[in-house]
Coordinates of C-alpha atoms (C1' of nucleotides) in Angstrom, one line a residue:
Chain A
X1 CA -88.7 47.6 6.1
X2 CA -86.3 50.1 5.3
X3 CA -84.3 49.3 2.3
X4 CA -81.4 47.2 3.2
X5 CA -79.1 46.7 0.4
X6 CA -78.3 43.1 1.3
X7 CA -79.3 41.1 -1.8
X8 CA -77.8 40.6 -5.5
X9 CA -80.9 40.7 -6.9
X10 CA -81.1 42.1 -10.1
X11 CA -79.7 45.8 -10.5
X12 CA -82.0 48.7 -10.9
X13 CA -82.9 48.5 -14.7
X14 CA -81.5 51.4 -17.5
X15 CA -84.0 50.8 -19.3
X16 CA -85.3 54.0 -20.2
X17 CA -89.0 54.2 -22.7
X18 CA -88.3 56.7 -24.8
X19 CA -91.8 56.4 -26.6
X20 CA -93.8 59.4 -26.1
X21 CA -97.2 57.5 -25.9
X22 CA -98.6 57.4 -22.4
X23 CA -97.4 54.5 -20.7
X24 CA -99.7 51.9 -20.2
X25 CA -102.4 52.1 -17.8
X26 CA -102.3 49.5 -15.4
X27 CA -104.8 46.9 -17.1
X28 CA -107.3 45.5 -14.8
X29 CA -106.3 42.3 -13.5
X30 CA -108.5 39.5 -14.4
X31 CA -109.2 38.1 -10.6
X32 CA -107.0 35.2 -11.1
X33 CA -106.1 34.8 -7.6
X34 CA -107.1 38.0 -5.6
X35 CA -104.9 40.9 -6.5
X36 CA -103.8 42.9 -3.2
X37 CA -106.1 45.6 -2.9
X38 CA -105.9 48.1 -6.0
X39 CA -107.1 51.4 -7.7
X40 CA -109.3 52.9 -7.1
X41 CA -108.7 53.6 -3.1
X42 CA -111.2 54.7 -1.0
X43 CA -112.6 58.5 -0.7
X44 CA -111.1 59.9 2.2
X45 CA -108.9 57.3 3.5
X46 CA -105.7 57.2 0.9
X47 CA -107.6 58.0 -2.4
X48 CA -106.7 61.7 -3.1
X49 CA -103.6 60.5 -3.3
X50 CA -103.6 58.2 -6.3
X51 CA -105.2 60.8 -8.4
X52 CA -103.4 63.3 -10.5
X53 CA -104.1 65.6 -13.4
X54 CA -102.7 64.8 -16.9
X55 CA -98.9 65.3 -16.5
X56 CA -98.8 66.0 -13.1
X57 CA -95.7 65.6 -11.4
X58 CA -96.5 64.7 -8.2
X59 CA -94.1 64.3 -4.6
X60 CA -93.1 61.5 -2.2
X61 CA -90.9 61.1 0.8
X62 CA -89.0 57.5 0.9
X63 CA -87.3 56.2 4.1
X64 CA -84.1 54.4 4.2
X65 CA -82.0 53.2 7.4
X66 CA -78.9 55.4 6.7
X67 CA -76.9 52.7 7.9
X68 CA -78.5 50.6 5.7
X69 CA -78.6 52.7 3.0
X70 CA -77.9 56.4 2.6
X71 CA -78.4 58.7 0.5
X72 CA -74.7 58.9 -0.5
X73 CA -74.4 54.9 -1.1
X74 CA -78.0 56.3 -3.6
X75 CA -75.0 58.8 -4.9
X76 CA -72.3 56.0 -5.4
X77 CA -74.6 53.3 -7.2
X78 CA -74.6 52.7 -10.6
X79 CA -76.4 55.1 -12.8
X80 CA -77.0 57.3 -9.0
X81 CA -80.2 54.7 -9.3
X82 CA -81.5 51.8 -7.1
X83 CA -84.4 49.4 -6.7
X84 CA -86.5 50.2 -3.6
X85 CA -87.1 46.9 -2.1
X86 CA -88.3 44.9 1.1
X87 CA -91.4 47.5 1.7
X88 CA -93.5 45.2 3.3
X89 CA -96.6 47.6 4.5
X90 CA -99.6 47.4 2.3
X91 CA -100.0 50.9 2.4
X92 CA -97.0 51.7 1.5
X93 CA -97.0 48.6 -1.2
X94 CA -100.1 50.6 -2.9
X95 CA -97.7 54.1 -2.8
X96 CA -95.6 51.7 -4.9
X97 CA -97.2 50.0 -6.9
X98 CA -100.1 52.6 -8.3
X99 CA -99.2 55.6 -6.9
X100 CA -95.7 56.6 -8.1
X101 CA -95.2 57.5 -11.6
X102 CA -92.2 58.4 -13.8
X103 CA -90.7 62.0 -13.1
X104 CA -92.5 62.1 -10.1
X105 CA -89.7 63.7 -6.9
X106 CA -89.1 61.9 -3.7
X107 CA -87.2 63.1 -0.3
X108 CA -84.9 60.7 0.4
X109 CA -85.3 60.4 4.5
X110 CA -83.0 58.6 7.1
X111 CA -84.8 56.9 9.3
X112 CA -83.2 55.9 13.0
X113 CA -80.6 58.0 12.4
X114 CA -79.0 60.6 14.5
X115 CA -80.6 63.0 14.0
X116 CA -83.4 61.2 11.6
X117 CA -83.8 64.4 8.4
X118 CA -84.1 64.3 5.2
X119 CA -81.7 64.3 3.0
X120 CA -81.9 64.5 -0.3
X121 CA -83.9 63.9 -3.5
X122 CA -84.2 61.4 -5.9
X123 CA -86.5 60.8 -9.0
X124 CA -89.3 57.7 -10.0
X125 CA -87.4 56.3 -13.0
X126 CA -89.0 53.2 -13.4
X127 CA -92.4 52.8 -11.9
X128 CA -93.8 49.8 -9.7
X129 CA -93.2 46.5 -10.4
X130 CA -92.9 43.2 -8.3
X131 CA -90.3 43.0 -5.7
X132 CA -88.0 40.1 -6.4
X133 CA -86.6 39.4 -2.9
X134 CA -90.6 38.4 -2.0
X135 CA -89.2 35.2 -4.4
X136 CA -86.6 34.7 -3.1
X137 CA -86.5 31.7 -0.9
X138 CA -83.2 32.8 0.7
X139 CA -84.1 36.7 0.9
X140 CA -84.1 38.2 4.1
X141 CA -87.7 39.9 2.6
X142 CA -89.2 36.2 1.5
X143 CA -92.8 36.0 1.8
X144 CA -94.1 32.6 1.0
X145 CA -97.2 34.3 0.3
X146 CA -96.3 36.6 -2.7
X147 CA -96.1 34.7 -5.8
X148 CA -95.2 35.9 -9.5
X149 CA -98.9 35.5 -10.8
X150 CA -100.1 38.1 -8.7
X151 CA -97.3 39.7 -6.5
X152 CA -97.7 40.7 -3.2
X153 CA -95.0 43.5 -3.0
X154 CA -93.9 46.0 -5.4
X155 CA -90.8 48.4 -5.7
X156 CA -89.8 51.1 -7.8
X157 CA -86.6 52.5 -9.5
X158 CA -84.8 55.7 -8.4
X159 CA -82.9 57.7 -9.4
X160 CA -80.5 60.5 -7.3
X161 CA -81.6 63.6 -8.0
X162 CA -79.6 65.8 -5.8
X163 CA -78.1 66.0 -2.2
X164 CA -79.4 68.8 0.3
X165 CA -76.5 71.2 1.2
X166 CA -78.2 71.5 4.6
X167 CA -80.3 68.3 6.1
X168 CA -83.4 69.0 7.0
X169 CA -84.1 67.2 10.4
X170 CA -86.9 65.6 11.5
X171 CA -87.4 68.5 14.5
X172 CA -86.8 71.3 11.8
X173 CA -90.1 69.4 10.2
X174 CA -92.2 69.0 13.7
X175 CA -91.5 73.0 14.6
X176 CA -93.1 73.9 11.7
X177 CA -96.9 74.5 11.7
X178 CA -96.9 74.7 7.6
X179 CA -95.7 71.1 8.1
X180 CA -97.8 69.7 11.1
X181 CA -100.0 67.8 8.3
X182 CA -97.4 66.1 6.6
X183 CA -98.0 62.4 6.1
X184 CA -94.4 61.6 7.9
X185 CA -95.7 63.2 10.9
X186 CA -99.0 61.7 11.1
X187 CA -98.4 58.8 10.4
X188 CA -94.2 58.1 11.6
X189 CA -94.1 54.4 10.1
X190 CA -94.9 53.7 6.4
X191 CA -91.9 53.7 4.5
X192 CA -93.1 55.6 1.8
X193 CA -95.5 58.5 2.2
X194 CA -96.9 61.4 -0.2
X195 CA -96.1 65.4 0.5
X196 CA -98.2 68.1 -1.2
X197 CA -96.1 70.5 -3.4
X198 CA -96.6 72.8 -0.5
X199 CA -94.5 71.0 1.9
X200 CA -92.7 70.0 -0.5
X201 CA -91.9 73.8 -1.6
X202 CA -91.3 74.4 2.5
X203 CA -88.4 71.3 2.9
X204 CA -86.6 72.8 0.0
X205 CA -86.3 76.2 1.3
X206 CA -85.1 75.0 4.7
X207 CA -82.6 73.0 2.8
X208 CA -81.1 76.2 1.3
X209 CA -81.0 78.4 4.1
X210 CA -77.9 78.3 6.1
Chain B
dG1 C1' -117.8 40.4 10.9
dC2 C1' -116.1 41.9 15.4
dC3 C1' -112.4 42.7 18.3
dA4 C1' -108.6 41.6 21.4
dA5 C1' -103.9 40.2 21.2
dC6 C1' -99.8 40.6 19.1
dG7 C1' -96.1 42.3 15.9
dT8 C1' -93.7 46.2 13.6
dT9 C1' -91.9 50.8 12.8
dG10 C1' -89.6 54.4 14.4
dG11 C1' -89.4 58.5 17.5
dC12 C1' -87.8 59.7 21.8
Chain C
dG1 C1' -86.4 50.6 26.8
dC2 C1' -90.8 52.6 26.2
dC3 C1' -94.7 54.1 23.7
dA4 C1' -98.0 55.4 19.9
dA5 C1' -100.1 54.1 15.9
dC6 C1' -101.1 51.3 13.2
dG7 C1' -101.7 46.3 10.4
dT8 C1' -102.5 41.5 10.9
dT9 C1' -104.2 37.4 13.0
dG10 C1' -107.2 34.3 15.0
dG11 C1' -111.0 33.1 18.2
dC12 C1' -115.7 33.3 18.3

DNA sequence: GCCAACGTTGGC
DNA sequence: GCCAACGTTGGC
């Protein structure tokens, strides 16, 4: 499920909403069909996570293959920006969809990658919306059951940010207790997880020391 | 609705 | 290649 940049489907939009109004909430979807599984979440499982204060900015970690896609083919696309497609994990899908919001930061992690670390980070710049390669009869990410009335999967736009001087690896992270409850630790396989502004504060420090 | 079997991710 | 930690599936 790591992003694989193997399709033309359509580019990461520009589009950028200049209005100042608060975008719109998500409305509630009329059960048409039955929606995956939406807001609100469940107390204690993945909830806290969905809920923010007014203009919150709040912090991810996204995993990409880096031969797949690295963080420097994130620095070489057009507008630094990509579409983050092929999650297929509904977990993650909800992380997506309802959880990520414009402005919000994400680490940009290699996954299977020697060694696996983070490195870098990238900005939300366009928040969920359905994931065209599910569509896509040829797609290497088809899934006959995710269809445009109420999409299974979901992607979101981003946007480089900036690249670490320093990786921070993946044994860096495990060696140190601040970190032992991060979400990429506990829980190794969703492609996109949350990080508290703690941890996130902790990652950039280790990325600036020598 | 329960739960065992199976599939997937990703570290090691 | 192996294993842990899930999510999904399907029999009942």
């Amino acid at each position: 499920m790591p992003v694989k940049k193997t399709s033309p489907t359509k580019a990461a939009s520009k589009k950028v909403v200049t209005t100042k109004v608060a975008a719109k909430k998500v409305a509630p979807k009329k059960a048409a069909k039955k929606a995956p599984q939406s807001l609100p979440y469940e107390e204690g499982k993945w909830g806290e996570w969905f809920v923010r204060d007014k203009g919150e900015r709040r912090y991810w970690l996204v995993k990409s293959e880096a031969e797949s896609f690295s963080f420097d083919d994130l620095l070489a696309s057009k507008n630094k920006t990509t579409y983050w497609d092929g999650v297929r994990n509904s977990a993650a899908r909800n992380f997506l969809r309802d959880g990520m919001k414009k402005g919000d930061l994400a680490f940009f992690y290699h996954s299977m990658a020697d060694p696996s670390a983070v490195a870098g980070i990238c900005e939300v710049v366009r928040e969920g919306y359905p994931d065209e390669s599910a569509f896509d009869k040829s797609h290497e990410y088809y899934d006959a059951e995710s269809v445009r009335e109420t999409p299974t999967w979901f992607m979101v736009d981003v946007r480089a940010v900036e690249k670490f001087k320093r990786e921070v690896t993946l044994t860096e992270i495990k060696a140190n207790p601040a970190l032992a409850e991060m979400k990429l630790l506990k829980i190794s396989r969703l492609a996109v997880v949350p990080v508290r502004k703690s941890e996130w504060d902790i990652i950039i420090k280790m990325s600036e020391k020598k």
